[in-house]
């Protein structure tokens, strides 16, 4: 039986009309050409987008990075060892997305949002793109609100504001992570969500950090994103972008978030490994020229949004590890040029017992006093200058046998300022207590005390002010620095000095009567600390005697 051409046409038309276009599953697929070291080459996927998520067997996700003429280079997340040549790859049509939401608070997760703490699945409320364009200048407002760390040395001299990017830089084992943890603990009762991103650390270290935060009652306000040292380079590369996306969920909801990237040196190393394996040509998009772009597009997402957009903020505290204090190396200089200041931690100060071991000469905050309450800005105005002068004279004084009274005064004041700013780990301090202690130091109340009695004096002074002057503390915390507040504070410190067992000199400064004779304390005309020199037998007064 023969079918006429017009009948064929009618049959085809009826078949086409009967098709449901919505039910047709049209997916562009490709084939794995090669796979090694968490990197795969894929044939096909002609319309693939950069940073698009791809589906592979065994629940492995790929991220397309290299779009070449005859193949796609992608990095793999998950159990990539199970992927073999010839496996089918499907496009998803979606750029890389990260689960976000309040459900992540108090949890340890990997960069893809999967739980690592054994507390069950996480029911997140939504997703955000891992890569997101930073808001423009018009969408921002100046950084003016303090992001208090609870550390006297930082909040007084190198203040951090909400929406700022402040680099923490220094050699291994100098206390970089300790600063970040203290900042999280200090904000546990404030409206600040913290995201701690651990890159290339041992998982045991991350668990220990989570336990520290739990004991300090700060874990419920924190998300920990962990890309452990034994993870493949793509996971470590993704971690800080995932942390930024989780923080942006709160930022664009009108809330305040803090992202700590610990540390971006290992992040750059992981990306270098990926770039070399992908054989990306050198340039802005590939190693080494792209390391600046790698971190700039991450840190630019830190912002204080305008009030029209909700007024939320995302503060960034990136951490960089130096080798032998070399801040002029390639990666440190890149991140220094991106951020709004740096806190430089010095091994020499750390080994001498200074905590935190901040080098005040190199450390700076480009936001400055704008991110401080008025009382702190007023009492700490001379602090950084006096400490810098002390550090310069300290090295010089080691070689001098005779020091003039002015130099002795500077050294004595510097020693007491260092003792004032010393602070133990995990003991962040309310800003009102910081102002009281720094006021006592900068106004000379400590100049004629024995150096070893300074911590005792400050501790008891703070306890007295807390007990007797609660209204004064509230005024300081609110930013009130009127003449009345200053007089009340000066009177309270003076009264405490008398009750502590000190006599006062003509200027109202305490003199420690427990000091043995003339040796360790002061002469009437000069404050002399530990650097007081023994008399030179050849000097004029000695010969006269």
Short mmCIF file of N, CA and C in Angstrom, two decimals, residues 152 420 422-423 427-441 446 454-470 472-473 476 489 492-493 496-497 500:
data_model
loop_
_atom_site.label_atom_id
_atom_site.label_comp_id
_atom_site.label_asym_id
_atom_site.label_seq_id
_atom_site.Cartn_x
_atom_site.Cartn_y
_atom_site.Cartn_z
N UNK A 152 42.06 46.38 73.00
CA UNK A 152 42.38 47.79 73.22
C UNK A 152 43.31 48.33 72.15
N UNK A 420 49.56 48.70 79.31
CA UNK A 420 48.12 48.99 79.29
C UNK A 420 47.43 48.26 78.14
N UNK A 422 48.42 45.56 76.59
CA UNK A 422 48.54 44.09 76.63
C UNK A 422 47.20 43.47 77.04
N UNK A 423 46.83 42.41 76.38
CA UNK A 423 45.53 41.80 76.65
C UNK A 423 45.60 40.31 76.35
N UNK A 427 39.65 37.36 75.90
CA UNK A 427 39.13 38.28 76.91
C UNK A 427 38.87 39.65 76.30
N UNK A 428 37.98 39.73 75.30
CA UNK A 428 37.67 41.05 74.72
C UNK A 428 37.02 41.95 75.77
N UNK A 429 37.22 43.25 75.62
CA UNK A 429 36.83 44.21 76.64
C UNK A 429 35.79 45.19 76.10
N UNK A 430 34.74 45.50 76.86
CA UNK A 430 33.78 46.51 76.42
C UNK A 430 34.45 47.85 76.18
N UNK A 431 33.90 48.63 75.25
CA UNK A 431 34.57 49.86 74.84
C UNK A 431 34.66 50.86 75.99
N UNK A 432 33.69 50.87 76.89
CA UNK A 432 33.75 51.81 78.02
C UNK A 432 34.94 51.50 78.92
N UNK A 433 35.20 50.22 79.18
CA UNK A 433 36.35 49.84 80.00
C UNK A 433 37.66 50.18 79.29
N UNK A 434 37.69 50.02 77.97
CA UNK A 434 38.89 50.40 77.22
C UNK A 434 39.17 51.89 77.37
N UNK A 435 38.13 52.70 77.25
CA UNK A 435 38.31 54.16 77.37
C UNK A 435 38.85 54.52 78.74
N UNK A 436 38.32 53.90 79.79
CA UNK A 436 38.77 54.20 81.15
C UNK A 436 40.25 53.87 81.31
N UNK A 437 40.68 52.69 80.86
CA UNK A 437 42.08 52.29 81.03
C UNK A 437 43.01 53.16 80.20
N UNK A 438 42.63 53.44 78.95
CA UNK A 438 43.50 54.27 78.10
C UNK A 438 43.54 55.71 78.61
N UNK A 439 42.45 56.20 79.16
CA UNK A 439 42.43 57.53 79.77
C UNK A 439 43.44 57.60 80.90
N UNK A 440 43.45 56.57 81.76
CA UNK A 440 44.39 56.56 82.88
C UNK A 440 45.83 56.55 82.39
N UNK A 441 46.09 55.85 81.28
CA UNK A 441 47.47 55.76 80.76
C UNK A 441 47.90 57.05 80.08
N UNK A 446 49.64 56.54 85.20
CA UNK A 446 50.47 55.35 85.37
C UNK A 446 51.96 55.68 85.35
N UNK A 454 51.10 47.91 87.06
CA UNK A 454 50.15 48.53 86.13
C UNK A 454 48.94 47.64 85.85
N UNK A 455 49.11 46.33 85.52
CA UNK A 455 47.93 45.49 85.27
C UNK A 455 46.99 45.43 86.47
N UNK A 456 47.55 45.34 87.67
CA UNK A 456 46.72 45.28 88.89
C UNK A 456 45.92 46.57 89.05
N UNK A 457 46.61 47.69 88.84
CA UNK A 457 45.94 48.99 88.97
C UNK A 457 44.78 49.11 87.98
N UNK A 458 45.02 48.73 86.72
CA UNK A 458 43.99 48.87 85.68
C UNK A 458 42.81 47.94 85.94
N UNK A 459 43.11 46.71 86.39
CA UNK A 459 42.04 45.75 86.64
C UNK A 459 41.13 46.24 87.76
N UNK A 460 41.73 46.71 88.84
CA UNK A 460 40.92 47.17 89.97
C UNK A 460 40.22 48.48 89.65
N UNK A 461 40.86 49.34 88.84
CA UNK A 461 40.20 50.58 88.41
C UNK A 461 38.95 50.27 87.61
N UNK A 462 39.06 49.33 86.68
CA UNK A 462 37.90 48.96 85.85
C UNK A 462 36.79 48.39 86.72
N UNK A 463 37.15 47.54 87.67
CA UNK A 463 36.15 46.96 88.57
C UNK A 463 35.44 48.03 89.38
N UNK A 464 36.20 49.04 89.86
CA UNK A 464 35.61 50.13 90.64
C UNK A 464 34.63 50.94 89.79
N UNK A 465 35.05 51.28 88.57
CA UNK A 465 34.18 52.08 87.70
C UNK A 465 32.90 51.30 87.37
N UNK A 466 33.04 49.99 87.12
CA UNK A 466 31.85 49.17 86.83
C UNK A 466 30.88 49.17 88.01
N UNK A 467 31.43 49.09 89.22
CA UNK A 467 30.58 48.99 90.41
C UNK A 467 29.94 50.32 90.77
N UNK A 468 30.70 51.41 90.67
CA UNK A 468 30.25 52.69 91.21
C UNK A 468 29.77 53.68 90.15
N UNK A 469 30.16 53.47 88.90
CA UNK A 469 29.88 54.49 87.89
C UNK A 469 29.18 53.88 86.67
N UNK A 470 28.11 53.15 86.90
CA UNK A 470 27.41 52.52 85.77
C UNK A 470 26.85 53.56 84.80
N UNK A 472 28.14 56.50 84.18
CA UNK A 472 29.28 57.04 83.43
C UNK A 472 29.66 56.10 82.29
N UNK A 473 29.66 54.80 82.55
CA UNK A 473 29.99 53.83 81.50
C UNK A 473 28.97 53.88 80.37
N UNK A 476 29.71 56.93 78.22
CA UNK A 476 30.87 56.72 77.35
C UNK A 476 30.50 55.81 76.18
N UNK A 489 34.96 61.31 85.08
CA UNK A 489 35.93 60.24 84.89
C UNK A 489 37.25 60.57 85.58
N UNK A 492 36.88 60.15 89.27
CA UNK A 492 36.79 58.75 89.68
C UNK A 492 38.16 58.09 89.65
N UNK A 493 38.97 58.38 88.61
CA UNK A 493 40.31 57.78 88.51
C UNK A 493 41.20 58.32 89.62
N UNK A 496 40.25 56.75 92.90
CA UNK A 496 40.71 55.36 92.96
C UNK A 496 42.20 55.29 93.25
N UNK A 497 42.97 56.19 92.63
CA UNK A 497 44.42 56.19 92.84
C UNK A 497 44.75 56.41 94.32
N UNK A 500 43.85 53.32 96.27
CA UNK A 500 44.72 52.19 95.94
C UNK A 500 45.99 52.22 96.78
#
